[in-house]
Structures are given as structure tokens and as C-alpha cells.
mmCIF file of C-alpha atoms and ligand atoms in Angstrom:
data_model
loop_
_atom_site.group_PDB
_atom_site.id
_atom_site.type_symbol
_atom_site.label_atom_id
_atom_site.label_comp_id
_atom_site.label_asym_id
_atom_site.label_seq_id
_atom_site.Cartn_x
_atom_site.Cartn_y
_atom_site.Cartn_z
ATOM 1 C CA MET A 120 116.063 93.633 110.328
ATOM 2 C CA ILE A 121 113.821 92.345 113.120
ATOM 3 C CA ILE A 122 115.058 92.173 116.711
ATOM 4 C CA HIS A 123 113.156 90.551 119.578
ATOM 5 C CA LYS A 124 115.625 90.979 122.438
ATOM 6 C CA ILE A 125 116.389 94.188 124.340
ATOM 7 C CA LYS A 126 120.075 93.313 124.761
ATOM 8 C CA GLU A 127 120.582 92.837 121.040
ATOM 9 C CA LEU A 128 118.808 96.090 120.222
ATOM 10 C CA ARG A 129 120.887 97.988 122.782
ATOM 11 C CA GLU A 130 124.118 96.749 121.184
ATOM 12 C CA GLN A 131 122.996 98.038 117.800
ATOM 13 C CA ILE A 132 121.902 101.404 119.246
ATOM 14 C CA LYS A 133 125.272 101.736 121.016
ATOM 15 C CA GLU A 134 127.026 101.255 117.655
ATOM 16 C CA TRP A 135 124.918 103.965 116.033
ATOM 17 C CA LYS A 136 125.489 106.394 118.900
ATOM 18 C CA LYS A 137 129.223 105.763 118.687
ATOM 19 C CA GLN A 138 129.052 106.785 115.033
ATOM 20 C CA GLY A 139 127.165 109.961 115.985
ATOM 21 C CA LEU A 140 123.988 108.922 114.116
ATOM 22 C CA THR A 141 120.582 110.285 115.119
ATOM 23 C CA VAL A 142 117.893 107.753 116.013
ATOM 24 C CA GLY A 143 114.150 108.068 115.426
ATOM 25 C CA LEU A 144 111.616 105.851 117.205
ATOM 26 C CA VAL A 145 108.107 105.123 115.961
ATOM 27 C CA PRO A 146 106.279 103.216 118.719
ATOM 28 C CA THR A 147 103.372 101.113 117.406
ATOM 29 C CA MET A 148 101.211 98.167 118.338
ATOM 30 C CA GLY A 149 101.554 96.801 114.808
ATOM 31 C CA ALA A 150 98.766 96.177 112.272
ATOM 32 C CA LEU A 151 100.471 98.987 110.396
ATOM 33 C CA HIS A 152 98.420 101.162 108.054
ATOM 34 C CA ALA A 153 98.994 104.356 106.084
ATOM 35 C CA GLY A 154 98.755 106.391 109.302
ATOM 36 C CA HIS A 155 101.742 104.566 110.797
ATOM 37 C CA LEU A 156 103.564 104.760 107.474
ATOM 38 C CA SER A 157 103.292 108.556 107.530
ATOM 39 C CA LEU A 158 105.046 108.580 110.942
ATOM 40 C CA ILE A 159 107.696 106.182 109.655
ATOM 41 C CA LYS A 160 108.267 108.316 106.554
ATOM 42 C CA LYS A 161 108.839 111.390 108.733
ATOM 43 C CA SER A 162 111.324 109.519 110.899
ATOM 44 C CA VAL A 163 113.226 108.076 107.926
ATOM 45 C CA GLU A 164 113.451 111.563 106.409
ATOM 46 C CA LYS A 165 114.533 113.279 109.624
ATOM 47 C CA CYS A 166 116.788 110.728 111.321
ATOM 48 C CA ASP A 167 119.868 108.764 110.290
ATOM 49 C CA ARG A 168 118.373 105.557 111.674
ATOM 50 C CA THR A 169 114.770 104.536 112.402
ATOM 51 C CA VAL A 170 113.480 101.949 114.848
ATOM 52 C CA VAL A 171 109.813 100.892 114.708
ATOM 53 C CA SER A 172 108.594 99.059 117.780
ATOM 54 C CA VAL A 173 105.757 96.585 117.293
ATOM 55 C CA PHE A 174 104.372 95.574 120.667
ATOM 56 C CA VAL A 175 100.768 94.977 121.700
ATOM 57 C CA ASN A 176 101.241 96.328 125.184
ATOM 58 C CA PRO A 177 99.122 94.232 127.580
ATOM 59 C CA ILE A 178 99.241 96.732 130.446
ATOM 60 C CA GLN A 179 97.452 99.472 128.492
ATOM 61 C CA PHE A 180 94.362 97.321 127.871
ATOM 62 C CA CYS A 181 91.634 97.457 130.499
ATOM 63 C CA PRO A 182 89.734 94.338 131.608
ATOM 64 C CA GLY A 183 87.173 93.395 128.943
ATOM 65 C CA GLU A 184 88.988 95.269 126.151
ATOM 66 C CA ASP A 185 90.283 93.752 122.903
ATOM 67 C CA LEU A 186 93.797 92.618 123.985
ATOM 68 C CA ASP A 187 93.271 89.048 122.747
ATOM 69 C CA LYS A 188 91.673 89.933 119.443
ATOM 70 C CA TYR A 189 93.856 92.986 118.674
ATOM 71 C CA PRO A 190 95.205 92.393 115.118
ATOM 72 C CA ARG A 191 98.721 90.920 115.089
ATOM 73 C CA THR A 192 100.316 91.006 111.620
ATOM 74 C CA LEU A 193 104.057 91.003 112.312
ATOM 75 C CA ASP A 194 105.191 89.525 108.956
ATOM 76 C CA ALA A 195 103.234 92.112 106.971
ATOM 77 C CA ASP A 196 104.407 94.875 109.340
ATOM 78 C CA GLU A 197 108.030 93.862 108.844
ATOM 79 C CA GLY A 198 107.592 93.918 105.046
ATOM 80 C CA LEU A 199 106.060 97.406 105.143
ATOM 81 C CA CYS A 200 108.873 98.645 107.408
ATOM 82 C CA ASN A 201 111.556 97.210 105.107
ATOM 83 C CA ASP A 202 109.953 98.901 102.091
ATOM 84 C CA ALA A 203 109.788 102.189 104.008
ATOM 85 C CA GLY A 204 113.505 102.187 104.852
ATOM 86 C CA VAL A 205 113.224 101.266 108.540
ATOM 87 C CA ASN A 206 116.508 99.989 109.987
ATOM 88 C CA ILE A 207 115.143 97.883 112.848
ATOM 89 C CA VAL A 208 111.731 96.498 113.752
ATOM 90 C CA PHE A 209 111.797 95.873 117.490
ATOM 91 C CA ALA A 210 109.196 93.216 118.346
ATOM 92 C CA PRO A 211 109.663 92.028 121.928
ATOM 93 C CA SER A 212 107.422 89.500 123.649
ATOM 94 C CA PRO A 213 105.453 90.576 126.766
ATOM 95 C CA GLU A 214 107.878 88.431 128.807
ATOM 96 C CA GLU A 215 110.855 90.279 127.301
ATOM 97 C CA MET A 216 109.313 93.639 128.204
ATOM 98 C CA TYR A 217 107.855 92.836 131.602
ATOM 99 C CA GLY A 218 109.213 89.484 132.763
ATOM 100 C CA ARG A 219 106.847 86.605 133.410
ATOM 101 C CA GLY A 220 105.655 87.608 136.853
ATOM 102 C CA HIS A 221 104.866 91.147 135.913
ATOM 103 C CA ILE A 222 102.306 90.345 133.271
ATOM 104 C CA LEU A 223 100.437 88.188 135.750
ATOM 105 C CA SER A 224 100.196 90.857 138.415
ATOM 106 C CA ASN A 225 100.526 94.636 138.500
ATOM 107 C CA ASP A 226 101.889 94.423 142.029
ATOM 108 C CA PHE A 227 105.413 93.767 140.783
ATOM 109 C CA LEU A 228 105.911 96.426 138.117
ATOM 110 C CA THR A 229 107.134 100.003 138.419
ATOM 111 C CA TYR A 230 104.641 102.230 136.622
ATOM 112 C CA VAL A 231 104.880 105.747 135.238
ATOM 113 C CA ILE A 232 101.651 107.448 136.274
ATOM 114 C CA PRO A 233 100.594 110.602 134.393
ATOM 115 C CA PRO A 234 98.902 113.429 136.335
ATOM 116 C CA TYR A 235 95.299 112.815 137.331
ATOM 117 C CA PHE A 236 94.128 116.056 135.687
ATOM 118 C CA TYR A 237 95.180 114.673 132.294
ATOM 119 C CA VAL A 238 93.615 111.226 132.671
ATOM 120 C CA ASP A 239 90.300 111.839 134.461
ATOM 121 C CA LYS A 240 88.691 112.984 131.214
ATOM 122 C CA LEU A 241 88.113 111.957 127.579
ATOM 123 C CA CYS A 242 89.440 108.401 126.977
ATOM 124 C CA GLY A 243 90.944 108.157 130.457
ATOM 125 C CA LYS A 244 87.474 108.348 131.992
ATOM 126 C CA SER A 245 86.258 105.069 130.508
ATOM 127 C CA ARG A 246 89.718 103.449 130.116
ATOM 128 C CA VAL A 247 90.917 103.627 133.703
ATOM 129 C CA GLY A 248 94.648 102.847 133.938
ATOM 130 C CA HIS A 249 95.116 102.943 130.145
ATOM 131 C CA PHE A 250 97.460 105.926 130.159
ATOM 132 C CA ASP A 251 99.498 104.447 133.035
ATOM 133 C CA GLY A 252 100.190 101.516 130.724
ATOM 134 C CA VAL A 253 100.985 103.794 127.778
ATOM 135 C CA CYS A 254 103.362 106.039 129.762
ATOM 136 C CA THR A 255 105.077 103.021 131.306
ATOM 137 C CA VAL A 256 105.724 101.244 128.007
ATOM 138 C CA VAL A 257 106.753 104.410 126.146
ATOM 139 C CA ASN A 258 109.150 105.272 128.969
ATOM 140 C CA LYS A 259 110.636 101.793 128.726
ATOM 141 C CA LEU A 260 110.963 102.123 124.943
ATOM 142 C CA PHE A 261 112.679 105.500 125.385
ATOM 143 C CA ASN A 262 115.126 103.923 127.838
ATOM 144 C CA ILE A 263 115.791 100.959 125.567
ATOM 145 C CA VAL A 264 116.101 102.822 122.253
ATOM 146 C CA GLN A 265 117.327 106.211 123.535
ATOM 147 C CA PRO A 266 115.897 107.982 120.492
ATOM 148 C CA ASP A 267 116.651 111.584 119.611
ATOM 149 C CA PHE A 268 113.160 111.908 118.124
ATOM 150 C CA ALA A 269 109.938 109.966 118.714
ATOM 151 C CA PHE A 270 106.964 110.161 116.366
ATOM 152 C CA PHE A 271 103.333 109.996 117.524
ATOM 153 C CA GLY A 272 100.081 110.507 115.623
ATOM 154 C CA GLU A 273 97.658 113.298 116.451
ATOM 155 C CA LYS A 274 94.847 110.748 116.078
ATOM 156 C CA ASP A 275 95.570 109.743 119.699
ATOM 157 C CA ARG A 276 95.741 113.381 120.740
ATOM 158 C CA GLN A 277 95.183 112.843 124.478
ATOM 159 C CA GLN A 278 98.001 110.280 124.439
ATOM 160 C CA LEU A 279 100.256 112.737 122.601
ATOM 161 C CA ILE A 280 99.542 115.542 125.110
ATOM 162 C CA ILE A 281 100.155 113.185 128.052
ATOM 163 C CA LEU A 282 103.418 111.873 126.570
ATOM 164 C CA LYS A 283 104.679 115.425 125.953
ATOM 165 C CA LYS A 284 103.885 116.220 129.583
ATOM 166 C CA MET A 285 105.731 113.071 130.713
ATOM 167 C CA VAL A 286 108.827 113.958 128.673
ATOM 168 C CA ASN A 287 108.784 117.487 130.069
ATOM 169 C CA ASP A 288 108.111 116.523 133.695
ATOM 170 C CA LEU A 289 110.690 113.711 133.745
ATOM 171 C CA ASN A 290 113.333 115.568 131.664
ATOM 172 C CA ILE A 291 113.533 112.744 129.145
ATOM 173 C CA PRO A 292 116.052 113.689 126.450
ATOM 174 C CA VAL A 293 113.838 113.052 123.419
ATOM 175 C CA GLU A 294 111.933 115.379 121.115
ATOM 176 C CA ILE A 295 108.367 114.335 120.434
ATOM 177 C CA ILE A 296 107.270 114.970 116.856
ATOM 178 C CA PRO A 297 103.490 115.121 116.385
ATOM 179 C CA CYS A 298 102.204 113.828 113.033
ATOM 180 C CA PRO A 299 98.856 114.780 111.437
ATOM 181 C CA ILE A 300 95.897 112.394 111.285
ATOM 182 C CA VAL A 301 95.712 110.383 108.075
ATOM 183 C CA ARG A 302 92.173 109.946 106.740
ATOM 184 C CA GLU A 303 90.522 107.831 104.092
ATOM 185 C CA GLU A 304 89.114 109.872 101.200
ATOM 186 C CA SER A 305 85.752 109.559 102.956
ATOM 187 C CA GLY A 306 87.129 111.423 105.977
ATOM 188 C CA LEU A 307 87.369 108.370 108.260
ATOM 189 C CA ALA A 308 90.492 108.615 110.433
ATOM 190 C CA LEU A 309 92.721 105.568 109.925
ATOM 191 C CA SER A 310 92.889 103.207 112.894
ATOM 192 C CA SER A 311 93.884 99.577 113.365
ATOM 193 C CA ARG A 312 90.459 99.100 114.995
ATOM 194 C CA ASN A 313 88.665 100.041 111.734
ATOM 195 C CA LYS A 314 89.393 96.401 110.793
ATOM 196 C CA TYR A 315 86.625 95.364 113.198
ATOM 197 C CA LEU A 316 83.963 97.335 111.240
ATOM 198 C CA THR A 317 81.727 95.993 108.475
ATOM 199 C CA GLU A 318 81.288 98.148 105.335
ATOM 200 C CA LYS A 319 78.018 99.439 106.812
ATOM 201 C CA GLY A 320 79.812 100.168 110.083
ATOM 202 C CA LYS A 321 82.471 102.138 108.213
ATOM 203 C CA ASP A 322 79.724 104.277 106.658
ATOM 204 C CA GLU A 323 78.182 104.880 110.073
ATOM 205 C CA ALA A 324 81.630 105.717 111.461
ATOM 206 C CA LEU A 325 81.849 108.666 109.070
ATOM 207 C CA ALA A 326 79.578 110.548 111.452
ATOM 208 C CA LEU A 327 82.585 111.270 113.684
ATOM 209 C CA SER A 328 84.650 113.106 111.075
ATOM 210 C CA LYS A 329 81.525 114.768 109.634
ATOM 211 C CA ILE A 330 80.699 116.172 113.072
ATOM 212 C CA LEU A 331 84.238 117.504 113.491
ATOM 213 C CA PHE A 332 84.468 119.018 109.994
ATOM 214 C CA ASN A 333 81.056 120.645 110.438
ATOM 215 C CA ILE A 334 82.036 122.097 113.831
ATOM 216 C CA LYS A 335 85.187 123.535 112.297
ATOM 217 C CA MET A 336 83.144 125.061 109.464
ATOM 218 C CA CYS A 337 80.689 126.630 111.947
ATOM 219 C CA TYR A 338 83.624 127.928 114.036
ATOM 220 C CA ASN A 339 85.234 129.453 110.950
ATOM 221 C CA LYS A 340 81.914 131.140 110.168
ATOM 222 C CA GLY A 341 82.045 132.852 113.569
ATOM 223 C CA ILE A 342 80.240 130.556 116.054
ATOM 224 C CA LYS A 343 82.464 130.376 119.147
ATOM 225 C CA ASP A 344 79.997 129.297 121.835
ATOM 226 C CA VAL A 345 80.793 125.659 122.653
ATOM 227 C CA LYS A 346 77.204 124.796 123.595
ATOM 228 C CA ALA A 347 75.980 126.015 120.204
ATOM 229 C CA LEU A 348 78.806 124.197 118.391
ATOM 230 C CA LYS A 349 78.012 120.946 120.231
ATOM 231 C CA GLU A 350 74.376 121.177 119.207
ATOM 232 C CA THR A 351 75.373 121.007 115.535
ATOM 233 C CA ALA A 352 76.530 117.395 116.114
ATOM 234 C CA TYR A 353 73.198 115.785 116.843
ATOM 235 C CA GLY A 354 71.956 115.854 113.232
ATOM 236 C CA PHE A 355 74.753 113.424 112.301
ATOM 237 C CA LEU A 356 73.965 110.807 114.956
ATOM 238 C CA ASN A 357 71.428 107.974 114.864
ATOM 239 C CA ASN A 358 70.630 104.803 116.812
ATOM 240 C CA ASN A 359 73.720 103.076 115.384
ATOM 241 C CA HIS A 360 76.029 105.480 117.258
ATOM 242 C CA THR A 361 76.676 105.549 120.975
ATOM 243 C CA LEU A 362 78.333 108.867 121.663
ATOM 244 C CA GLU A 363 80.828 108.622 124.527
ATOM 245 C CA TYR A 364 82.022 112.220 124.492
ATOM 246 C CA LEU A 365 82.202 115.371 122.414
ATOM 247 C CA GLU A 366 84.421 117.829 124.218
ATOM 248 C CA PHE A 367 86.265 121.072 123.569
ATOM 249 C CA ARG A 368 89.605 121.257 125.359
ATOM 250 C CA ASP A 369 92.870 123.202 125.375
ATOM 251 C CA LYS A 370 95.506 121.785 123.028
ATOM 252 C CA ASN A 371 98.219 121.708 125.728
ATOM 253 C CA THR A 372 96.526 121.485 129.126
ATOM 254 C CA LEU A 373 93.283 119.656 128.266
ATOM 255 C CA GLU A 374 91.338 122.283 130.236
ATOM 256 C CA GLU A 375 87.709 122.550 129.164
ATOM 257 C CA LYS A 376 86.714 125.414 126.867
ATOM 258 C CA LEU A 377 83.337 127.122 127.062
ATOM 259 C CA THR A 378 84.266 129.450 124.226
ATOM 260 C CA ALA A 379 86.220 127.988 121.323
ATOM 261 C CA ASP A 380 89.433 129.639 120.158
ATOM 262 C CA GLY A 381 92.576 128.856 118.155
ATOM 263 C CA ASP A 382 93.971 126.731 121.016
ATOM 264 C CA THR A 383 90.934 124.459 121.061
ATOM 265 C CA ILE A 384 90.835 120.803 120.098
ATOM 266 C CA VAL A 385 87.449 119.143 119.586
ATOM 267 C CA PHE A 386 87.570 115.535 120.790
ATOM 268 C CA ILE A 387 84.995 112.881 119.937
ATOM 269 C CA ALA A 388 84.568 109.204 120.880
ATOM 270 C CA ALA A 389 81.679 106.955 119.871
ATOM 271 C CA ARG A 390 80.875 103.297 119.505
ATOM 272 C CA VAL A 391 79.759 101.915 116.149
ATOM 273 C CA GLU A 392 79.017 98.169 115.957
ATOM 274 C CA ASN A 393 80.428 98.115 119.485
ATOM 275 C CA VAL A 394 83.823 99.286 118.172
ATOM 276 C CA ARG A 395 85.148 102.276 120.103
ATOM 277 C CA LEU A 396 86.304 104.977 117.699
ATOM 278 C CA ILE A 397 88.028 108.284 118.450
ATOM 279 C CA ASP A 398 88.825 111.344 116.386
ATOM 280 C CA ASN A 399 89.684 115.006 116.946
ATOM 281 C CA ILE A 400 90.247 118.277 115.140
ATOM 282 C CA ALA A 401 92.144 121.469 115.938
ATOM 283 C CA LEU A 402 90.134 124.710 115.529
HETATM 284 O O1 LIG B 568 99.444 104.560 120.068
HETATM 285 C C1 LIG B 568 99.794 103.378 120.204
HETATM 286 O O2 LIG B 568 99.763 102.589 119.272
HETATM 287 C C2 LIG B 568 100.238 102.887 121.580
HETATM 288 O O3 LIG B 568 99.499 103.480 122.582
HETATM 289 C C3 LIG B 568 101.749 103.078 121.819
HETATM 290 C C4 LIG B 568 102.132 104.533 121.822
HETATM 291 C C5 LIG B 568 102.523 102.327 120.737
HETATM 292 C C6 LIG B 568 102.130 102.483 123.172
HETATM 293 O O4 LIG B 568 101.838 101.133 123.250
#
């Protein structure tokens, strides 16, 4: 079933709560792929009822980003959700979520702002304000759906860490369930933005996962010095890649690591055919 209005969704949720059913939420921006489906599968298995939100959240896009061209495939998304056993697809309009005035100006919207230490690095450095938009919309979705469990992919690992921090700091009564990255056989991490790549671009994009797998192999062989591990990346890069960052950070606090250990996540972002791609791996 697809629902576009908050009021209607709330009525349904109230019914479920009355019956003592557990609710899982899978927040998405649509253009669903196998990565999303793995989150949905987990929710359907774990919870009595599953809501998938499909909302291209305008306030998490920075000026000049791909808000207008972001793939919107609601009919196909709804079909995939139905096949996967989802109970409700929640697909509000921007007006429904933010009211008309609010999408025209940020001056009239209450935001949830994550701590500066978590957003002044990695993706937050080039996407200023992005995580404010993410935390704000996810908070709203939590308030609307009141899920017992919410499912997020480890592909957006900085987002996941920030959302866990938000839930903890604001005492939000939801358990966040992290779900592993889903990759193509080639190693490429699935992303809705892969749709922007040509076949050649997809081949070039493999450099990201190759760099991460190779770093993990070197780490497992005993190399712990981050500078030495970073140097192993350059052999995989050519003129078709613009590396934005390759960083080693703590899996909970995002503090920088100079020596890699079992709490380290290696984060990478690069542009291929001007498409910004991200990936990460836990050591
Ligand atoms: O990861 C995403 O797709 C989005 O950032 C999210 C969590 C659905 C919020 O819009």
C-alpha cells in the first residue's frame, strides 16, 4: 500500500501499536536497488510491520548537486516493496514534509544539527549542510513512523555514525540496525548514483573497492602504519579519477587514526565521470 499523507500514515501506525506489533522503518530516497532490498529484507524478517519511506529530501542536497536529476522511480519502487513484503510505502511530497514556505527558505524550518566534529570531515567537508538535512528528515521520519527499529546501510557509514549519535544524544526510542554494503560481483558498491555512469565509468569506478580491498589485505599481512597503507592506493588511480579523500577513522567517533587497528574504518570518495562515489571498509 502506498501512502502520501502523514495523517493517514499515523492512523495506520496507531492501529499497529494498539495491536502490539513492532514496526521497522527503512528510510530511502527511492531508485531502489539490491542494497535497499537487503535492508528491507532484514526489516521484514525482524519486525511485524515494515514501512519504507521514499522521499528525495531536498534539504540534504547542496547547491549545485543533483537534486533535480536524482532518479525518481516510484512505480518500480512500489512494485519491489510489494514483492518484498513491505506493508506501507510512505512517499510524501516535499510540501507534505516541509510545507510550501519551508522548501523555499531555510529560515523557517527547525533543523537537527549534528555535532561539528562529526561533519567537518569526510563527506561533510565538501557537502556543507548535508548532514543537517539528513538528521532533520530522519528525525521527522522517526517522529512520524515511531519505528522500533530503523535500518541503514553501511555504505553511507558517516551518515550511519551520525544518526546513531543523534539517536543517543536525543534519547530517541529507536534501535538503529546497520546493514552491510551490497556489492556487484565486480566489487562495485551499489548506489543509486551508479546509474549516472557509463560502462567505462563503471570500470573506472572499480578503483575505489580495489583500493579498499588491497588496503585490508595489506593490513591483514601486518602493515598498520596509515601512511604506508595510503601509499598502496596510488597504483589504482589514473587521470579518470579525482580522489576527494582516503581516510582512516574510528568506527564510532570518526577520530583520525595514524595507526590502523580493529576499530578502523577506511573511507574513500572519488569522482569518476564527474559522479561522486563513496565506499568504505572496516579493518
Ligand atoms: O541514505 C539515504 O538514502 C538518505 O540520506 C536518507 C537516510 C533516506 C535520508 O534522506
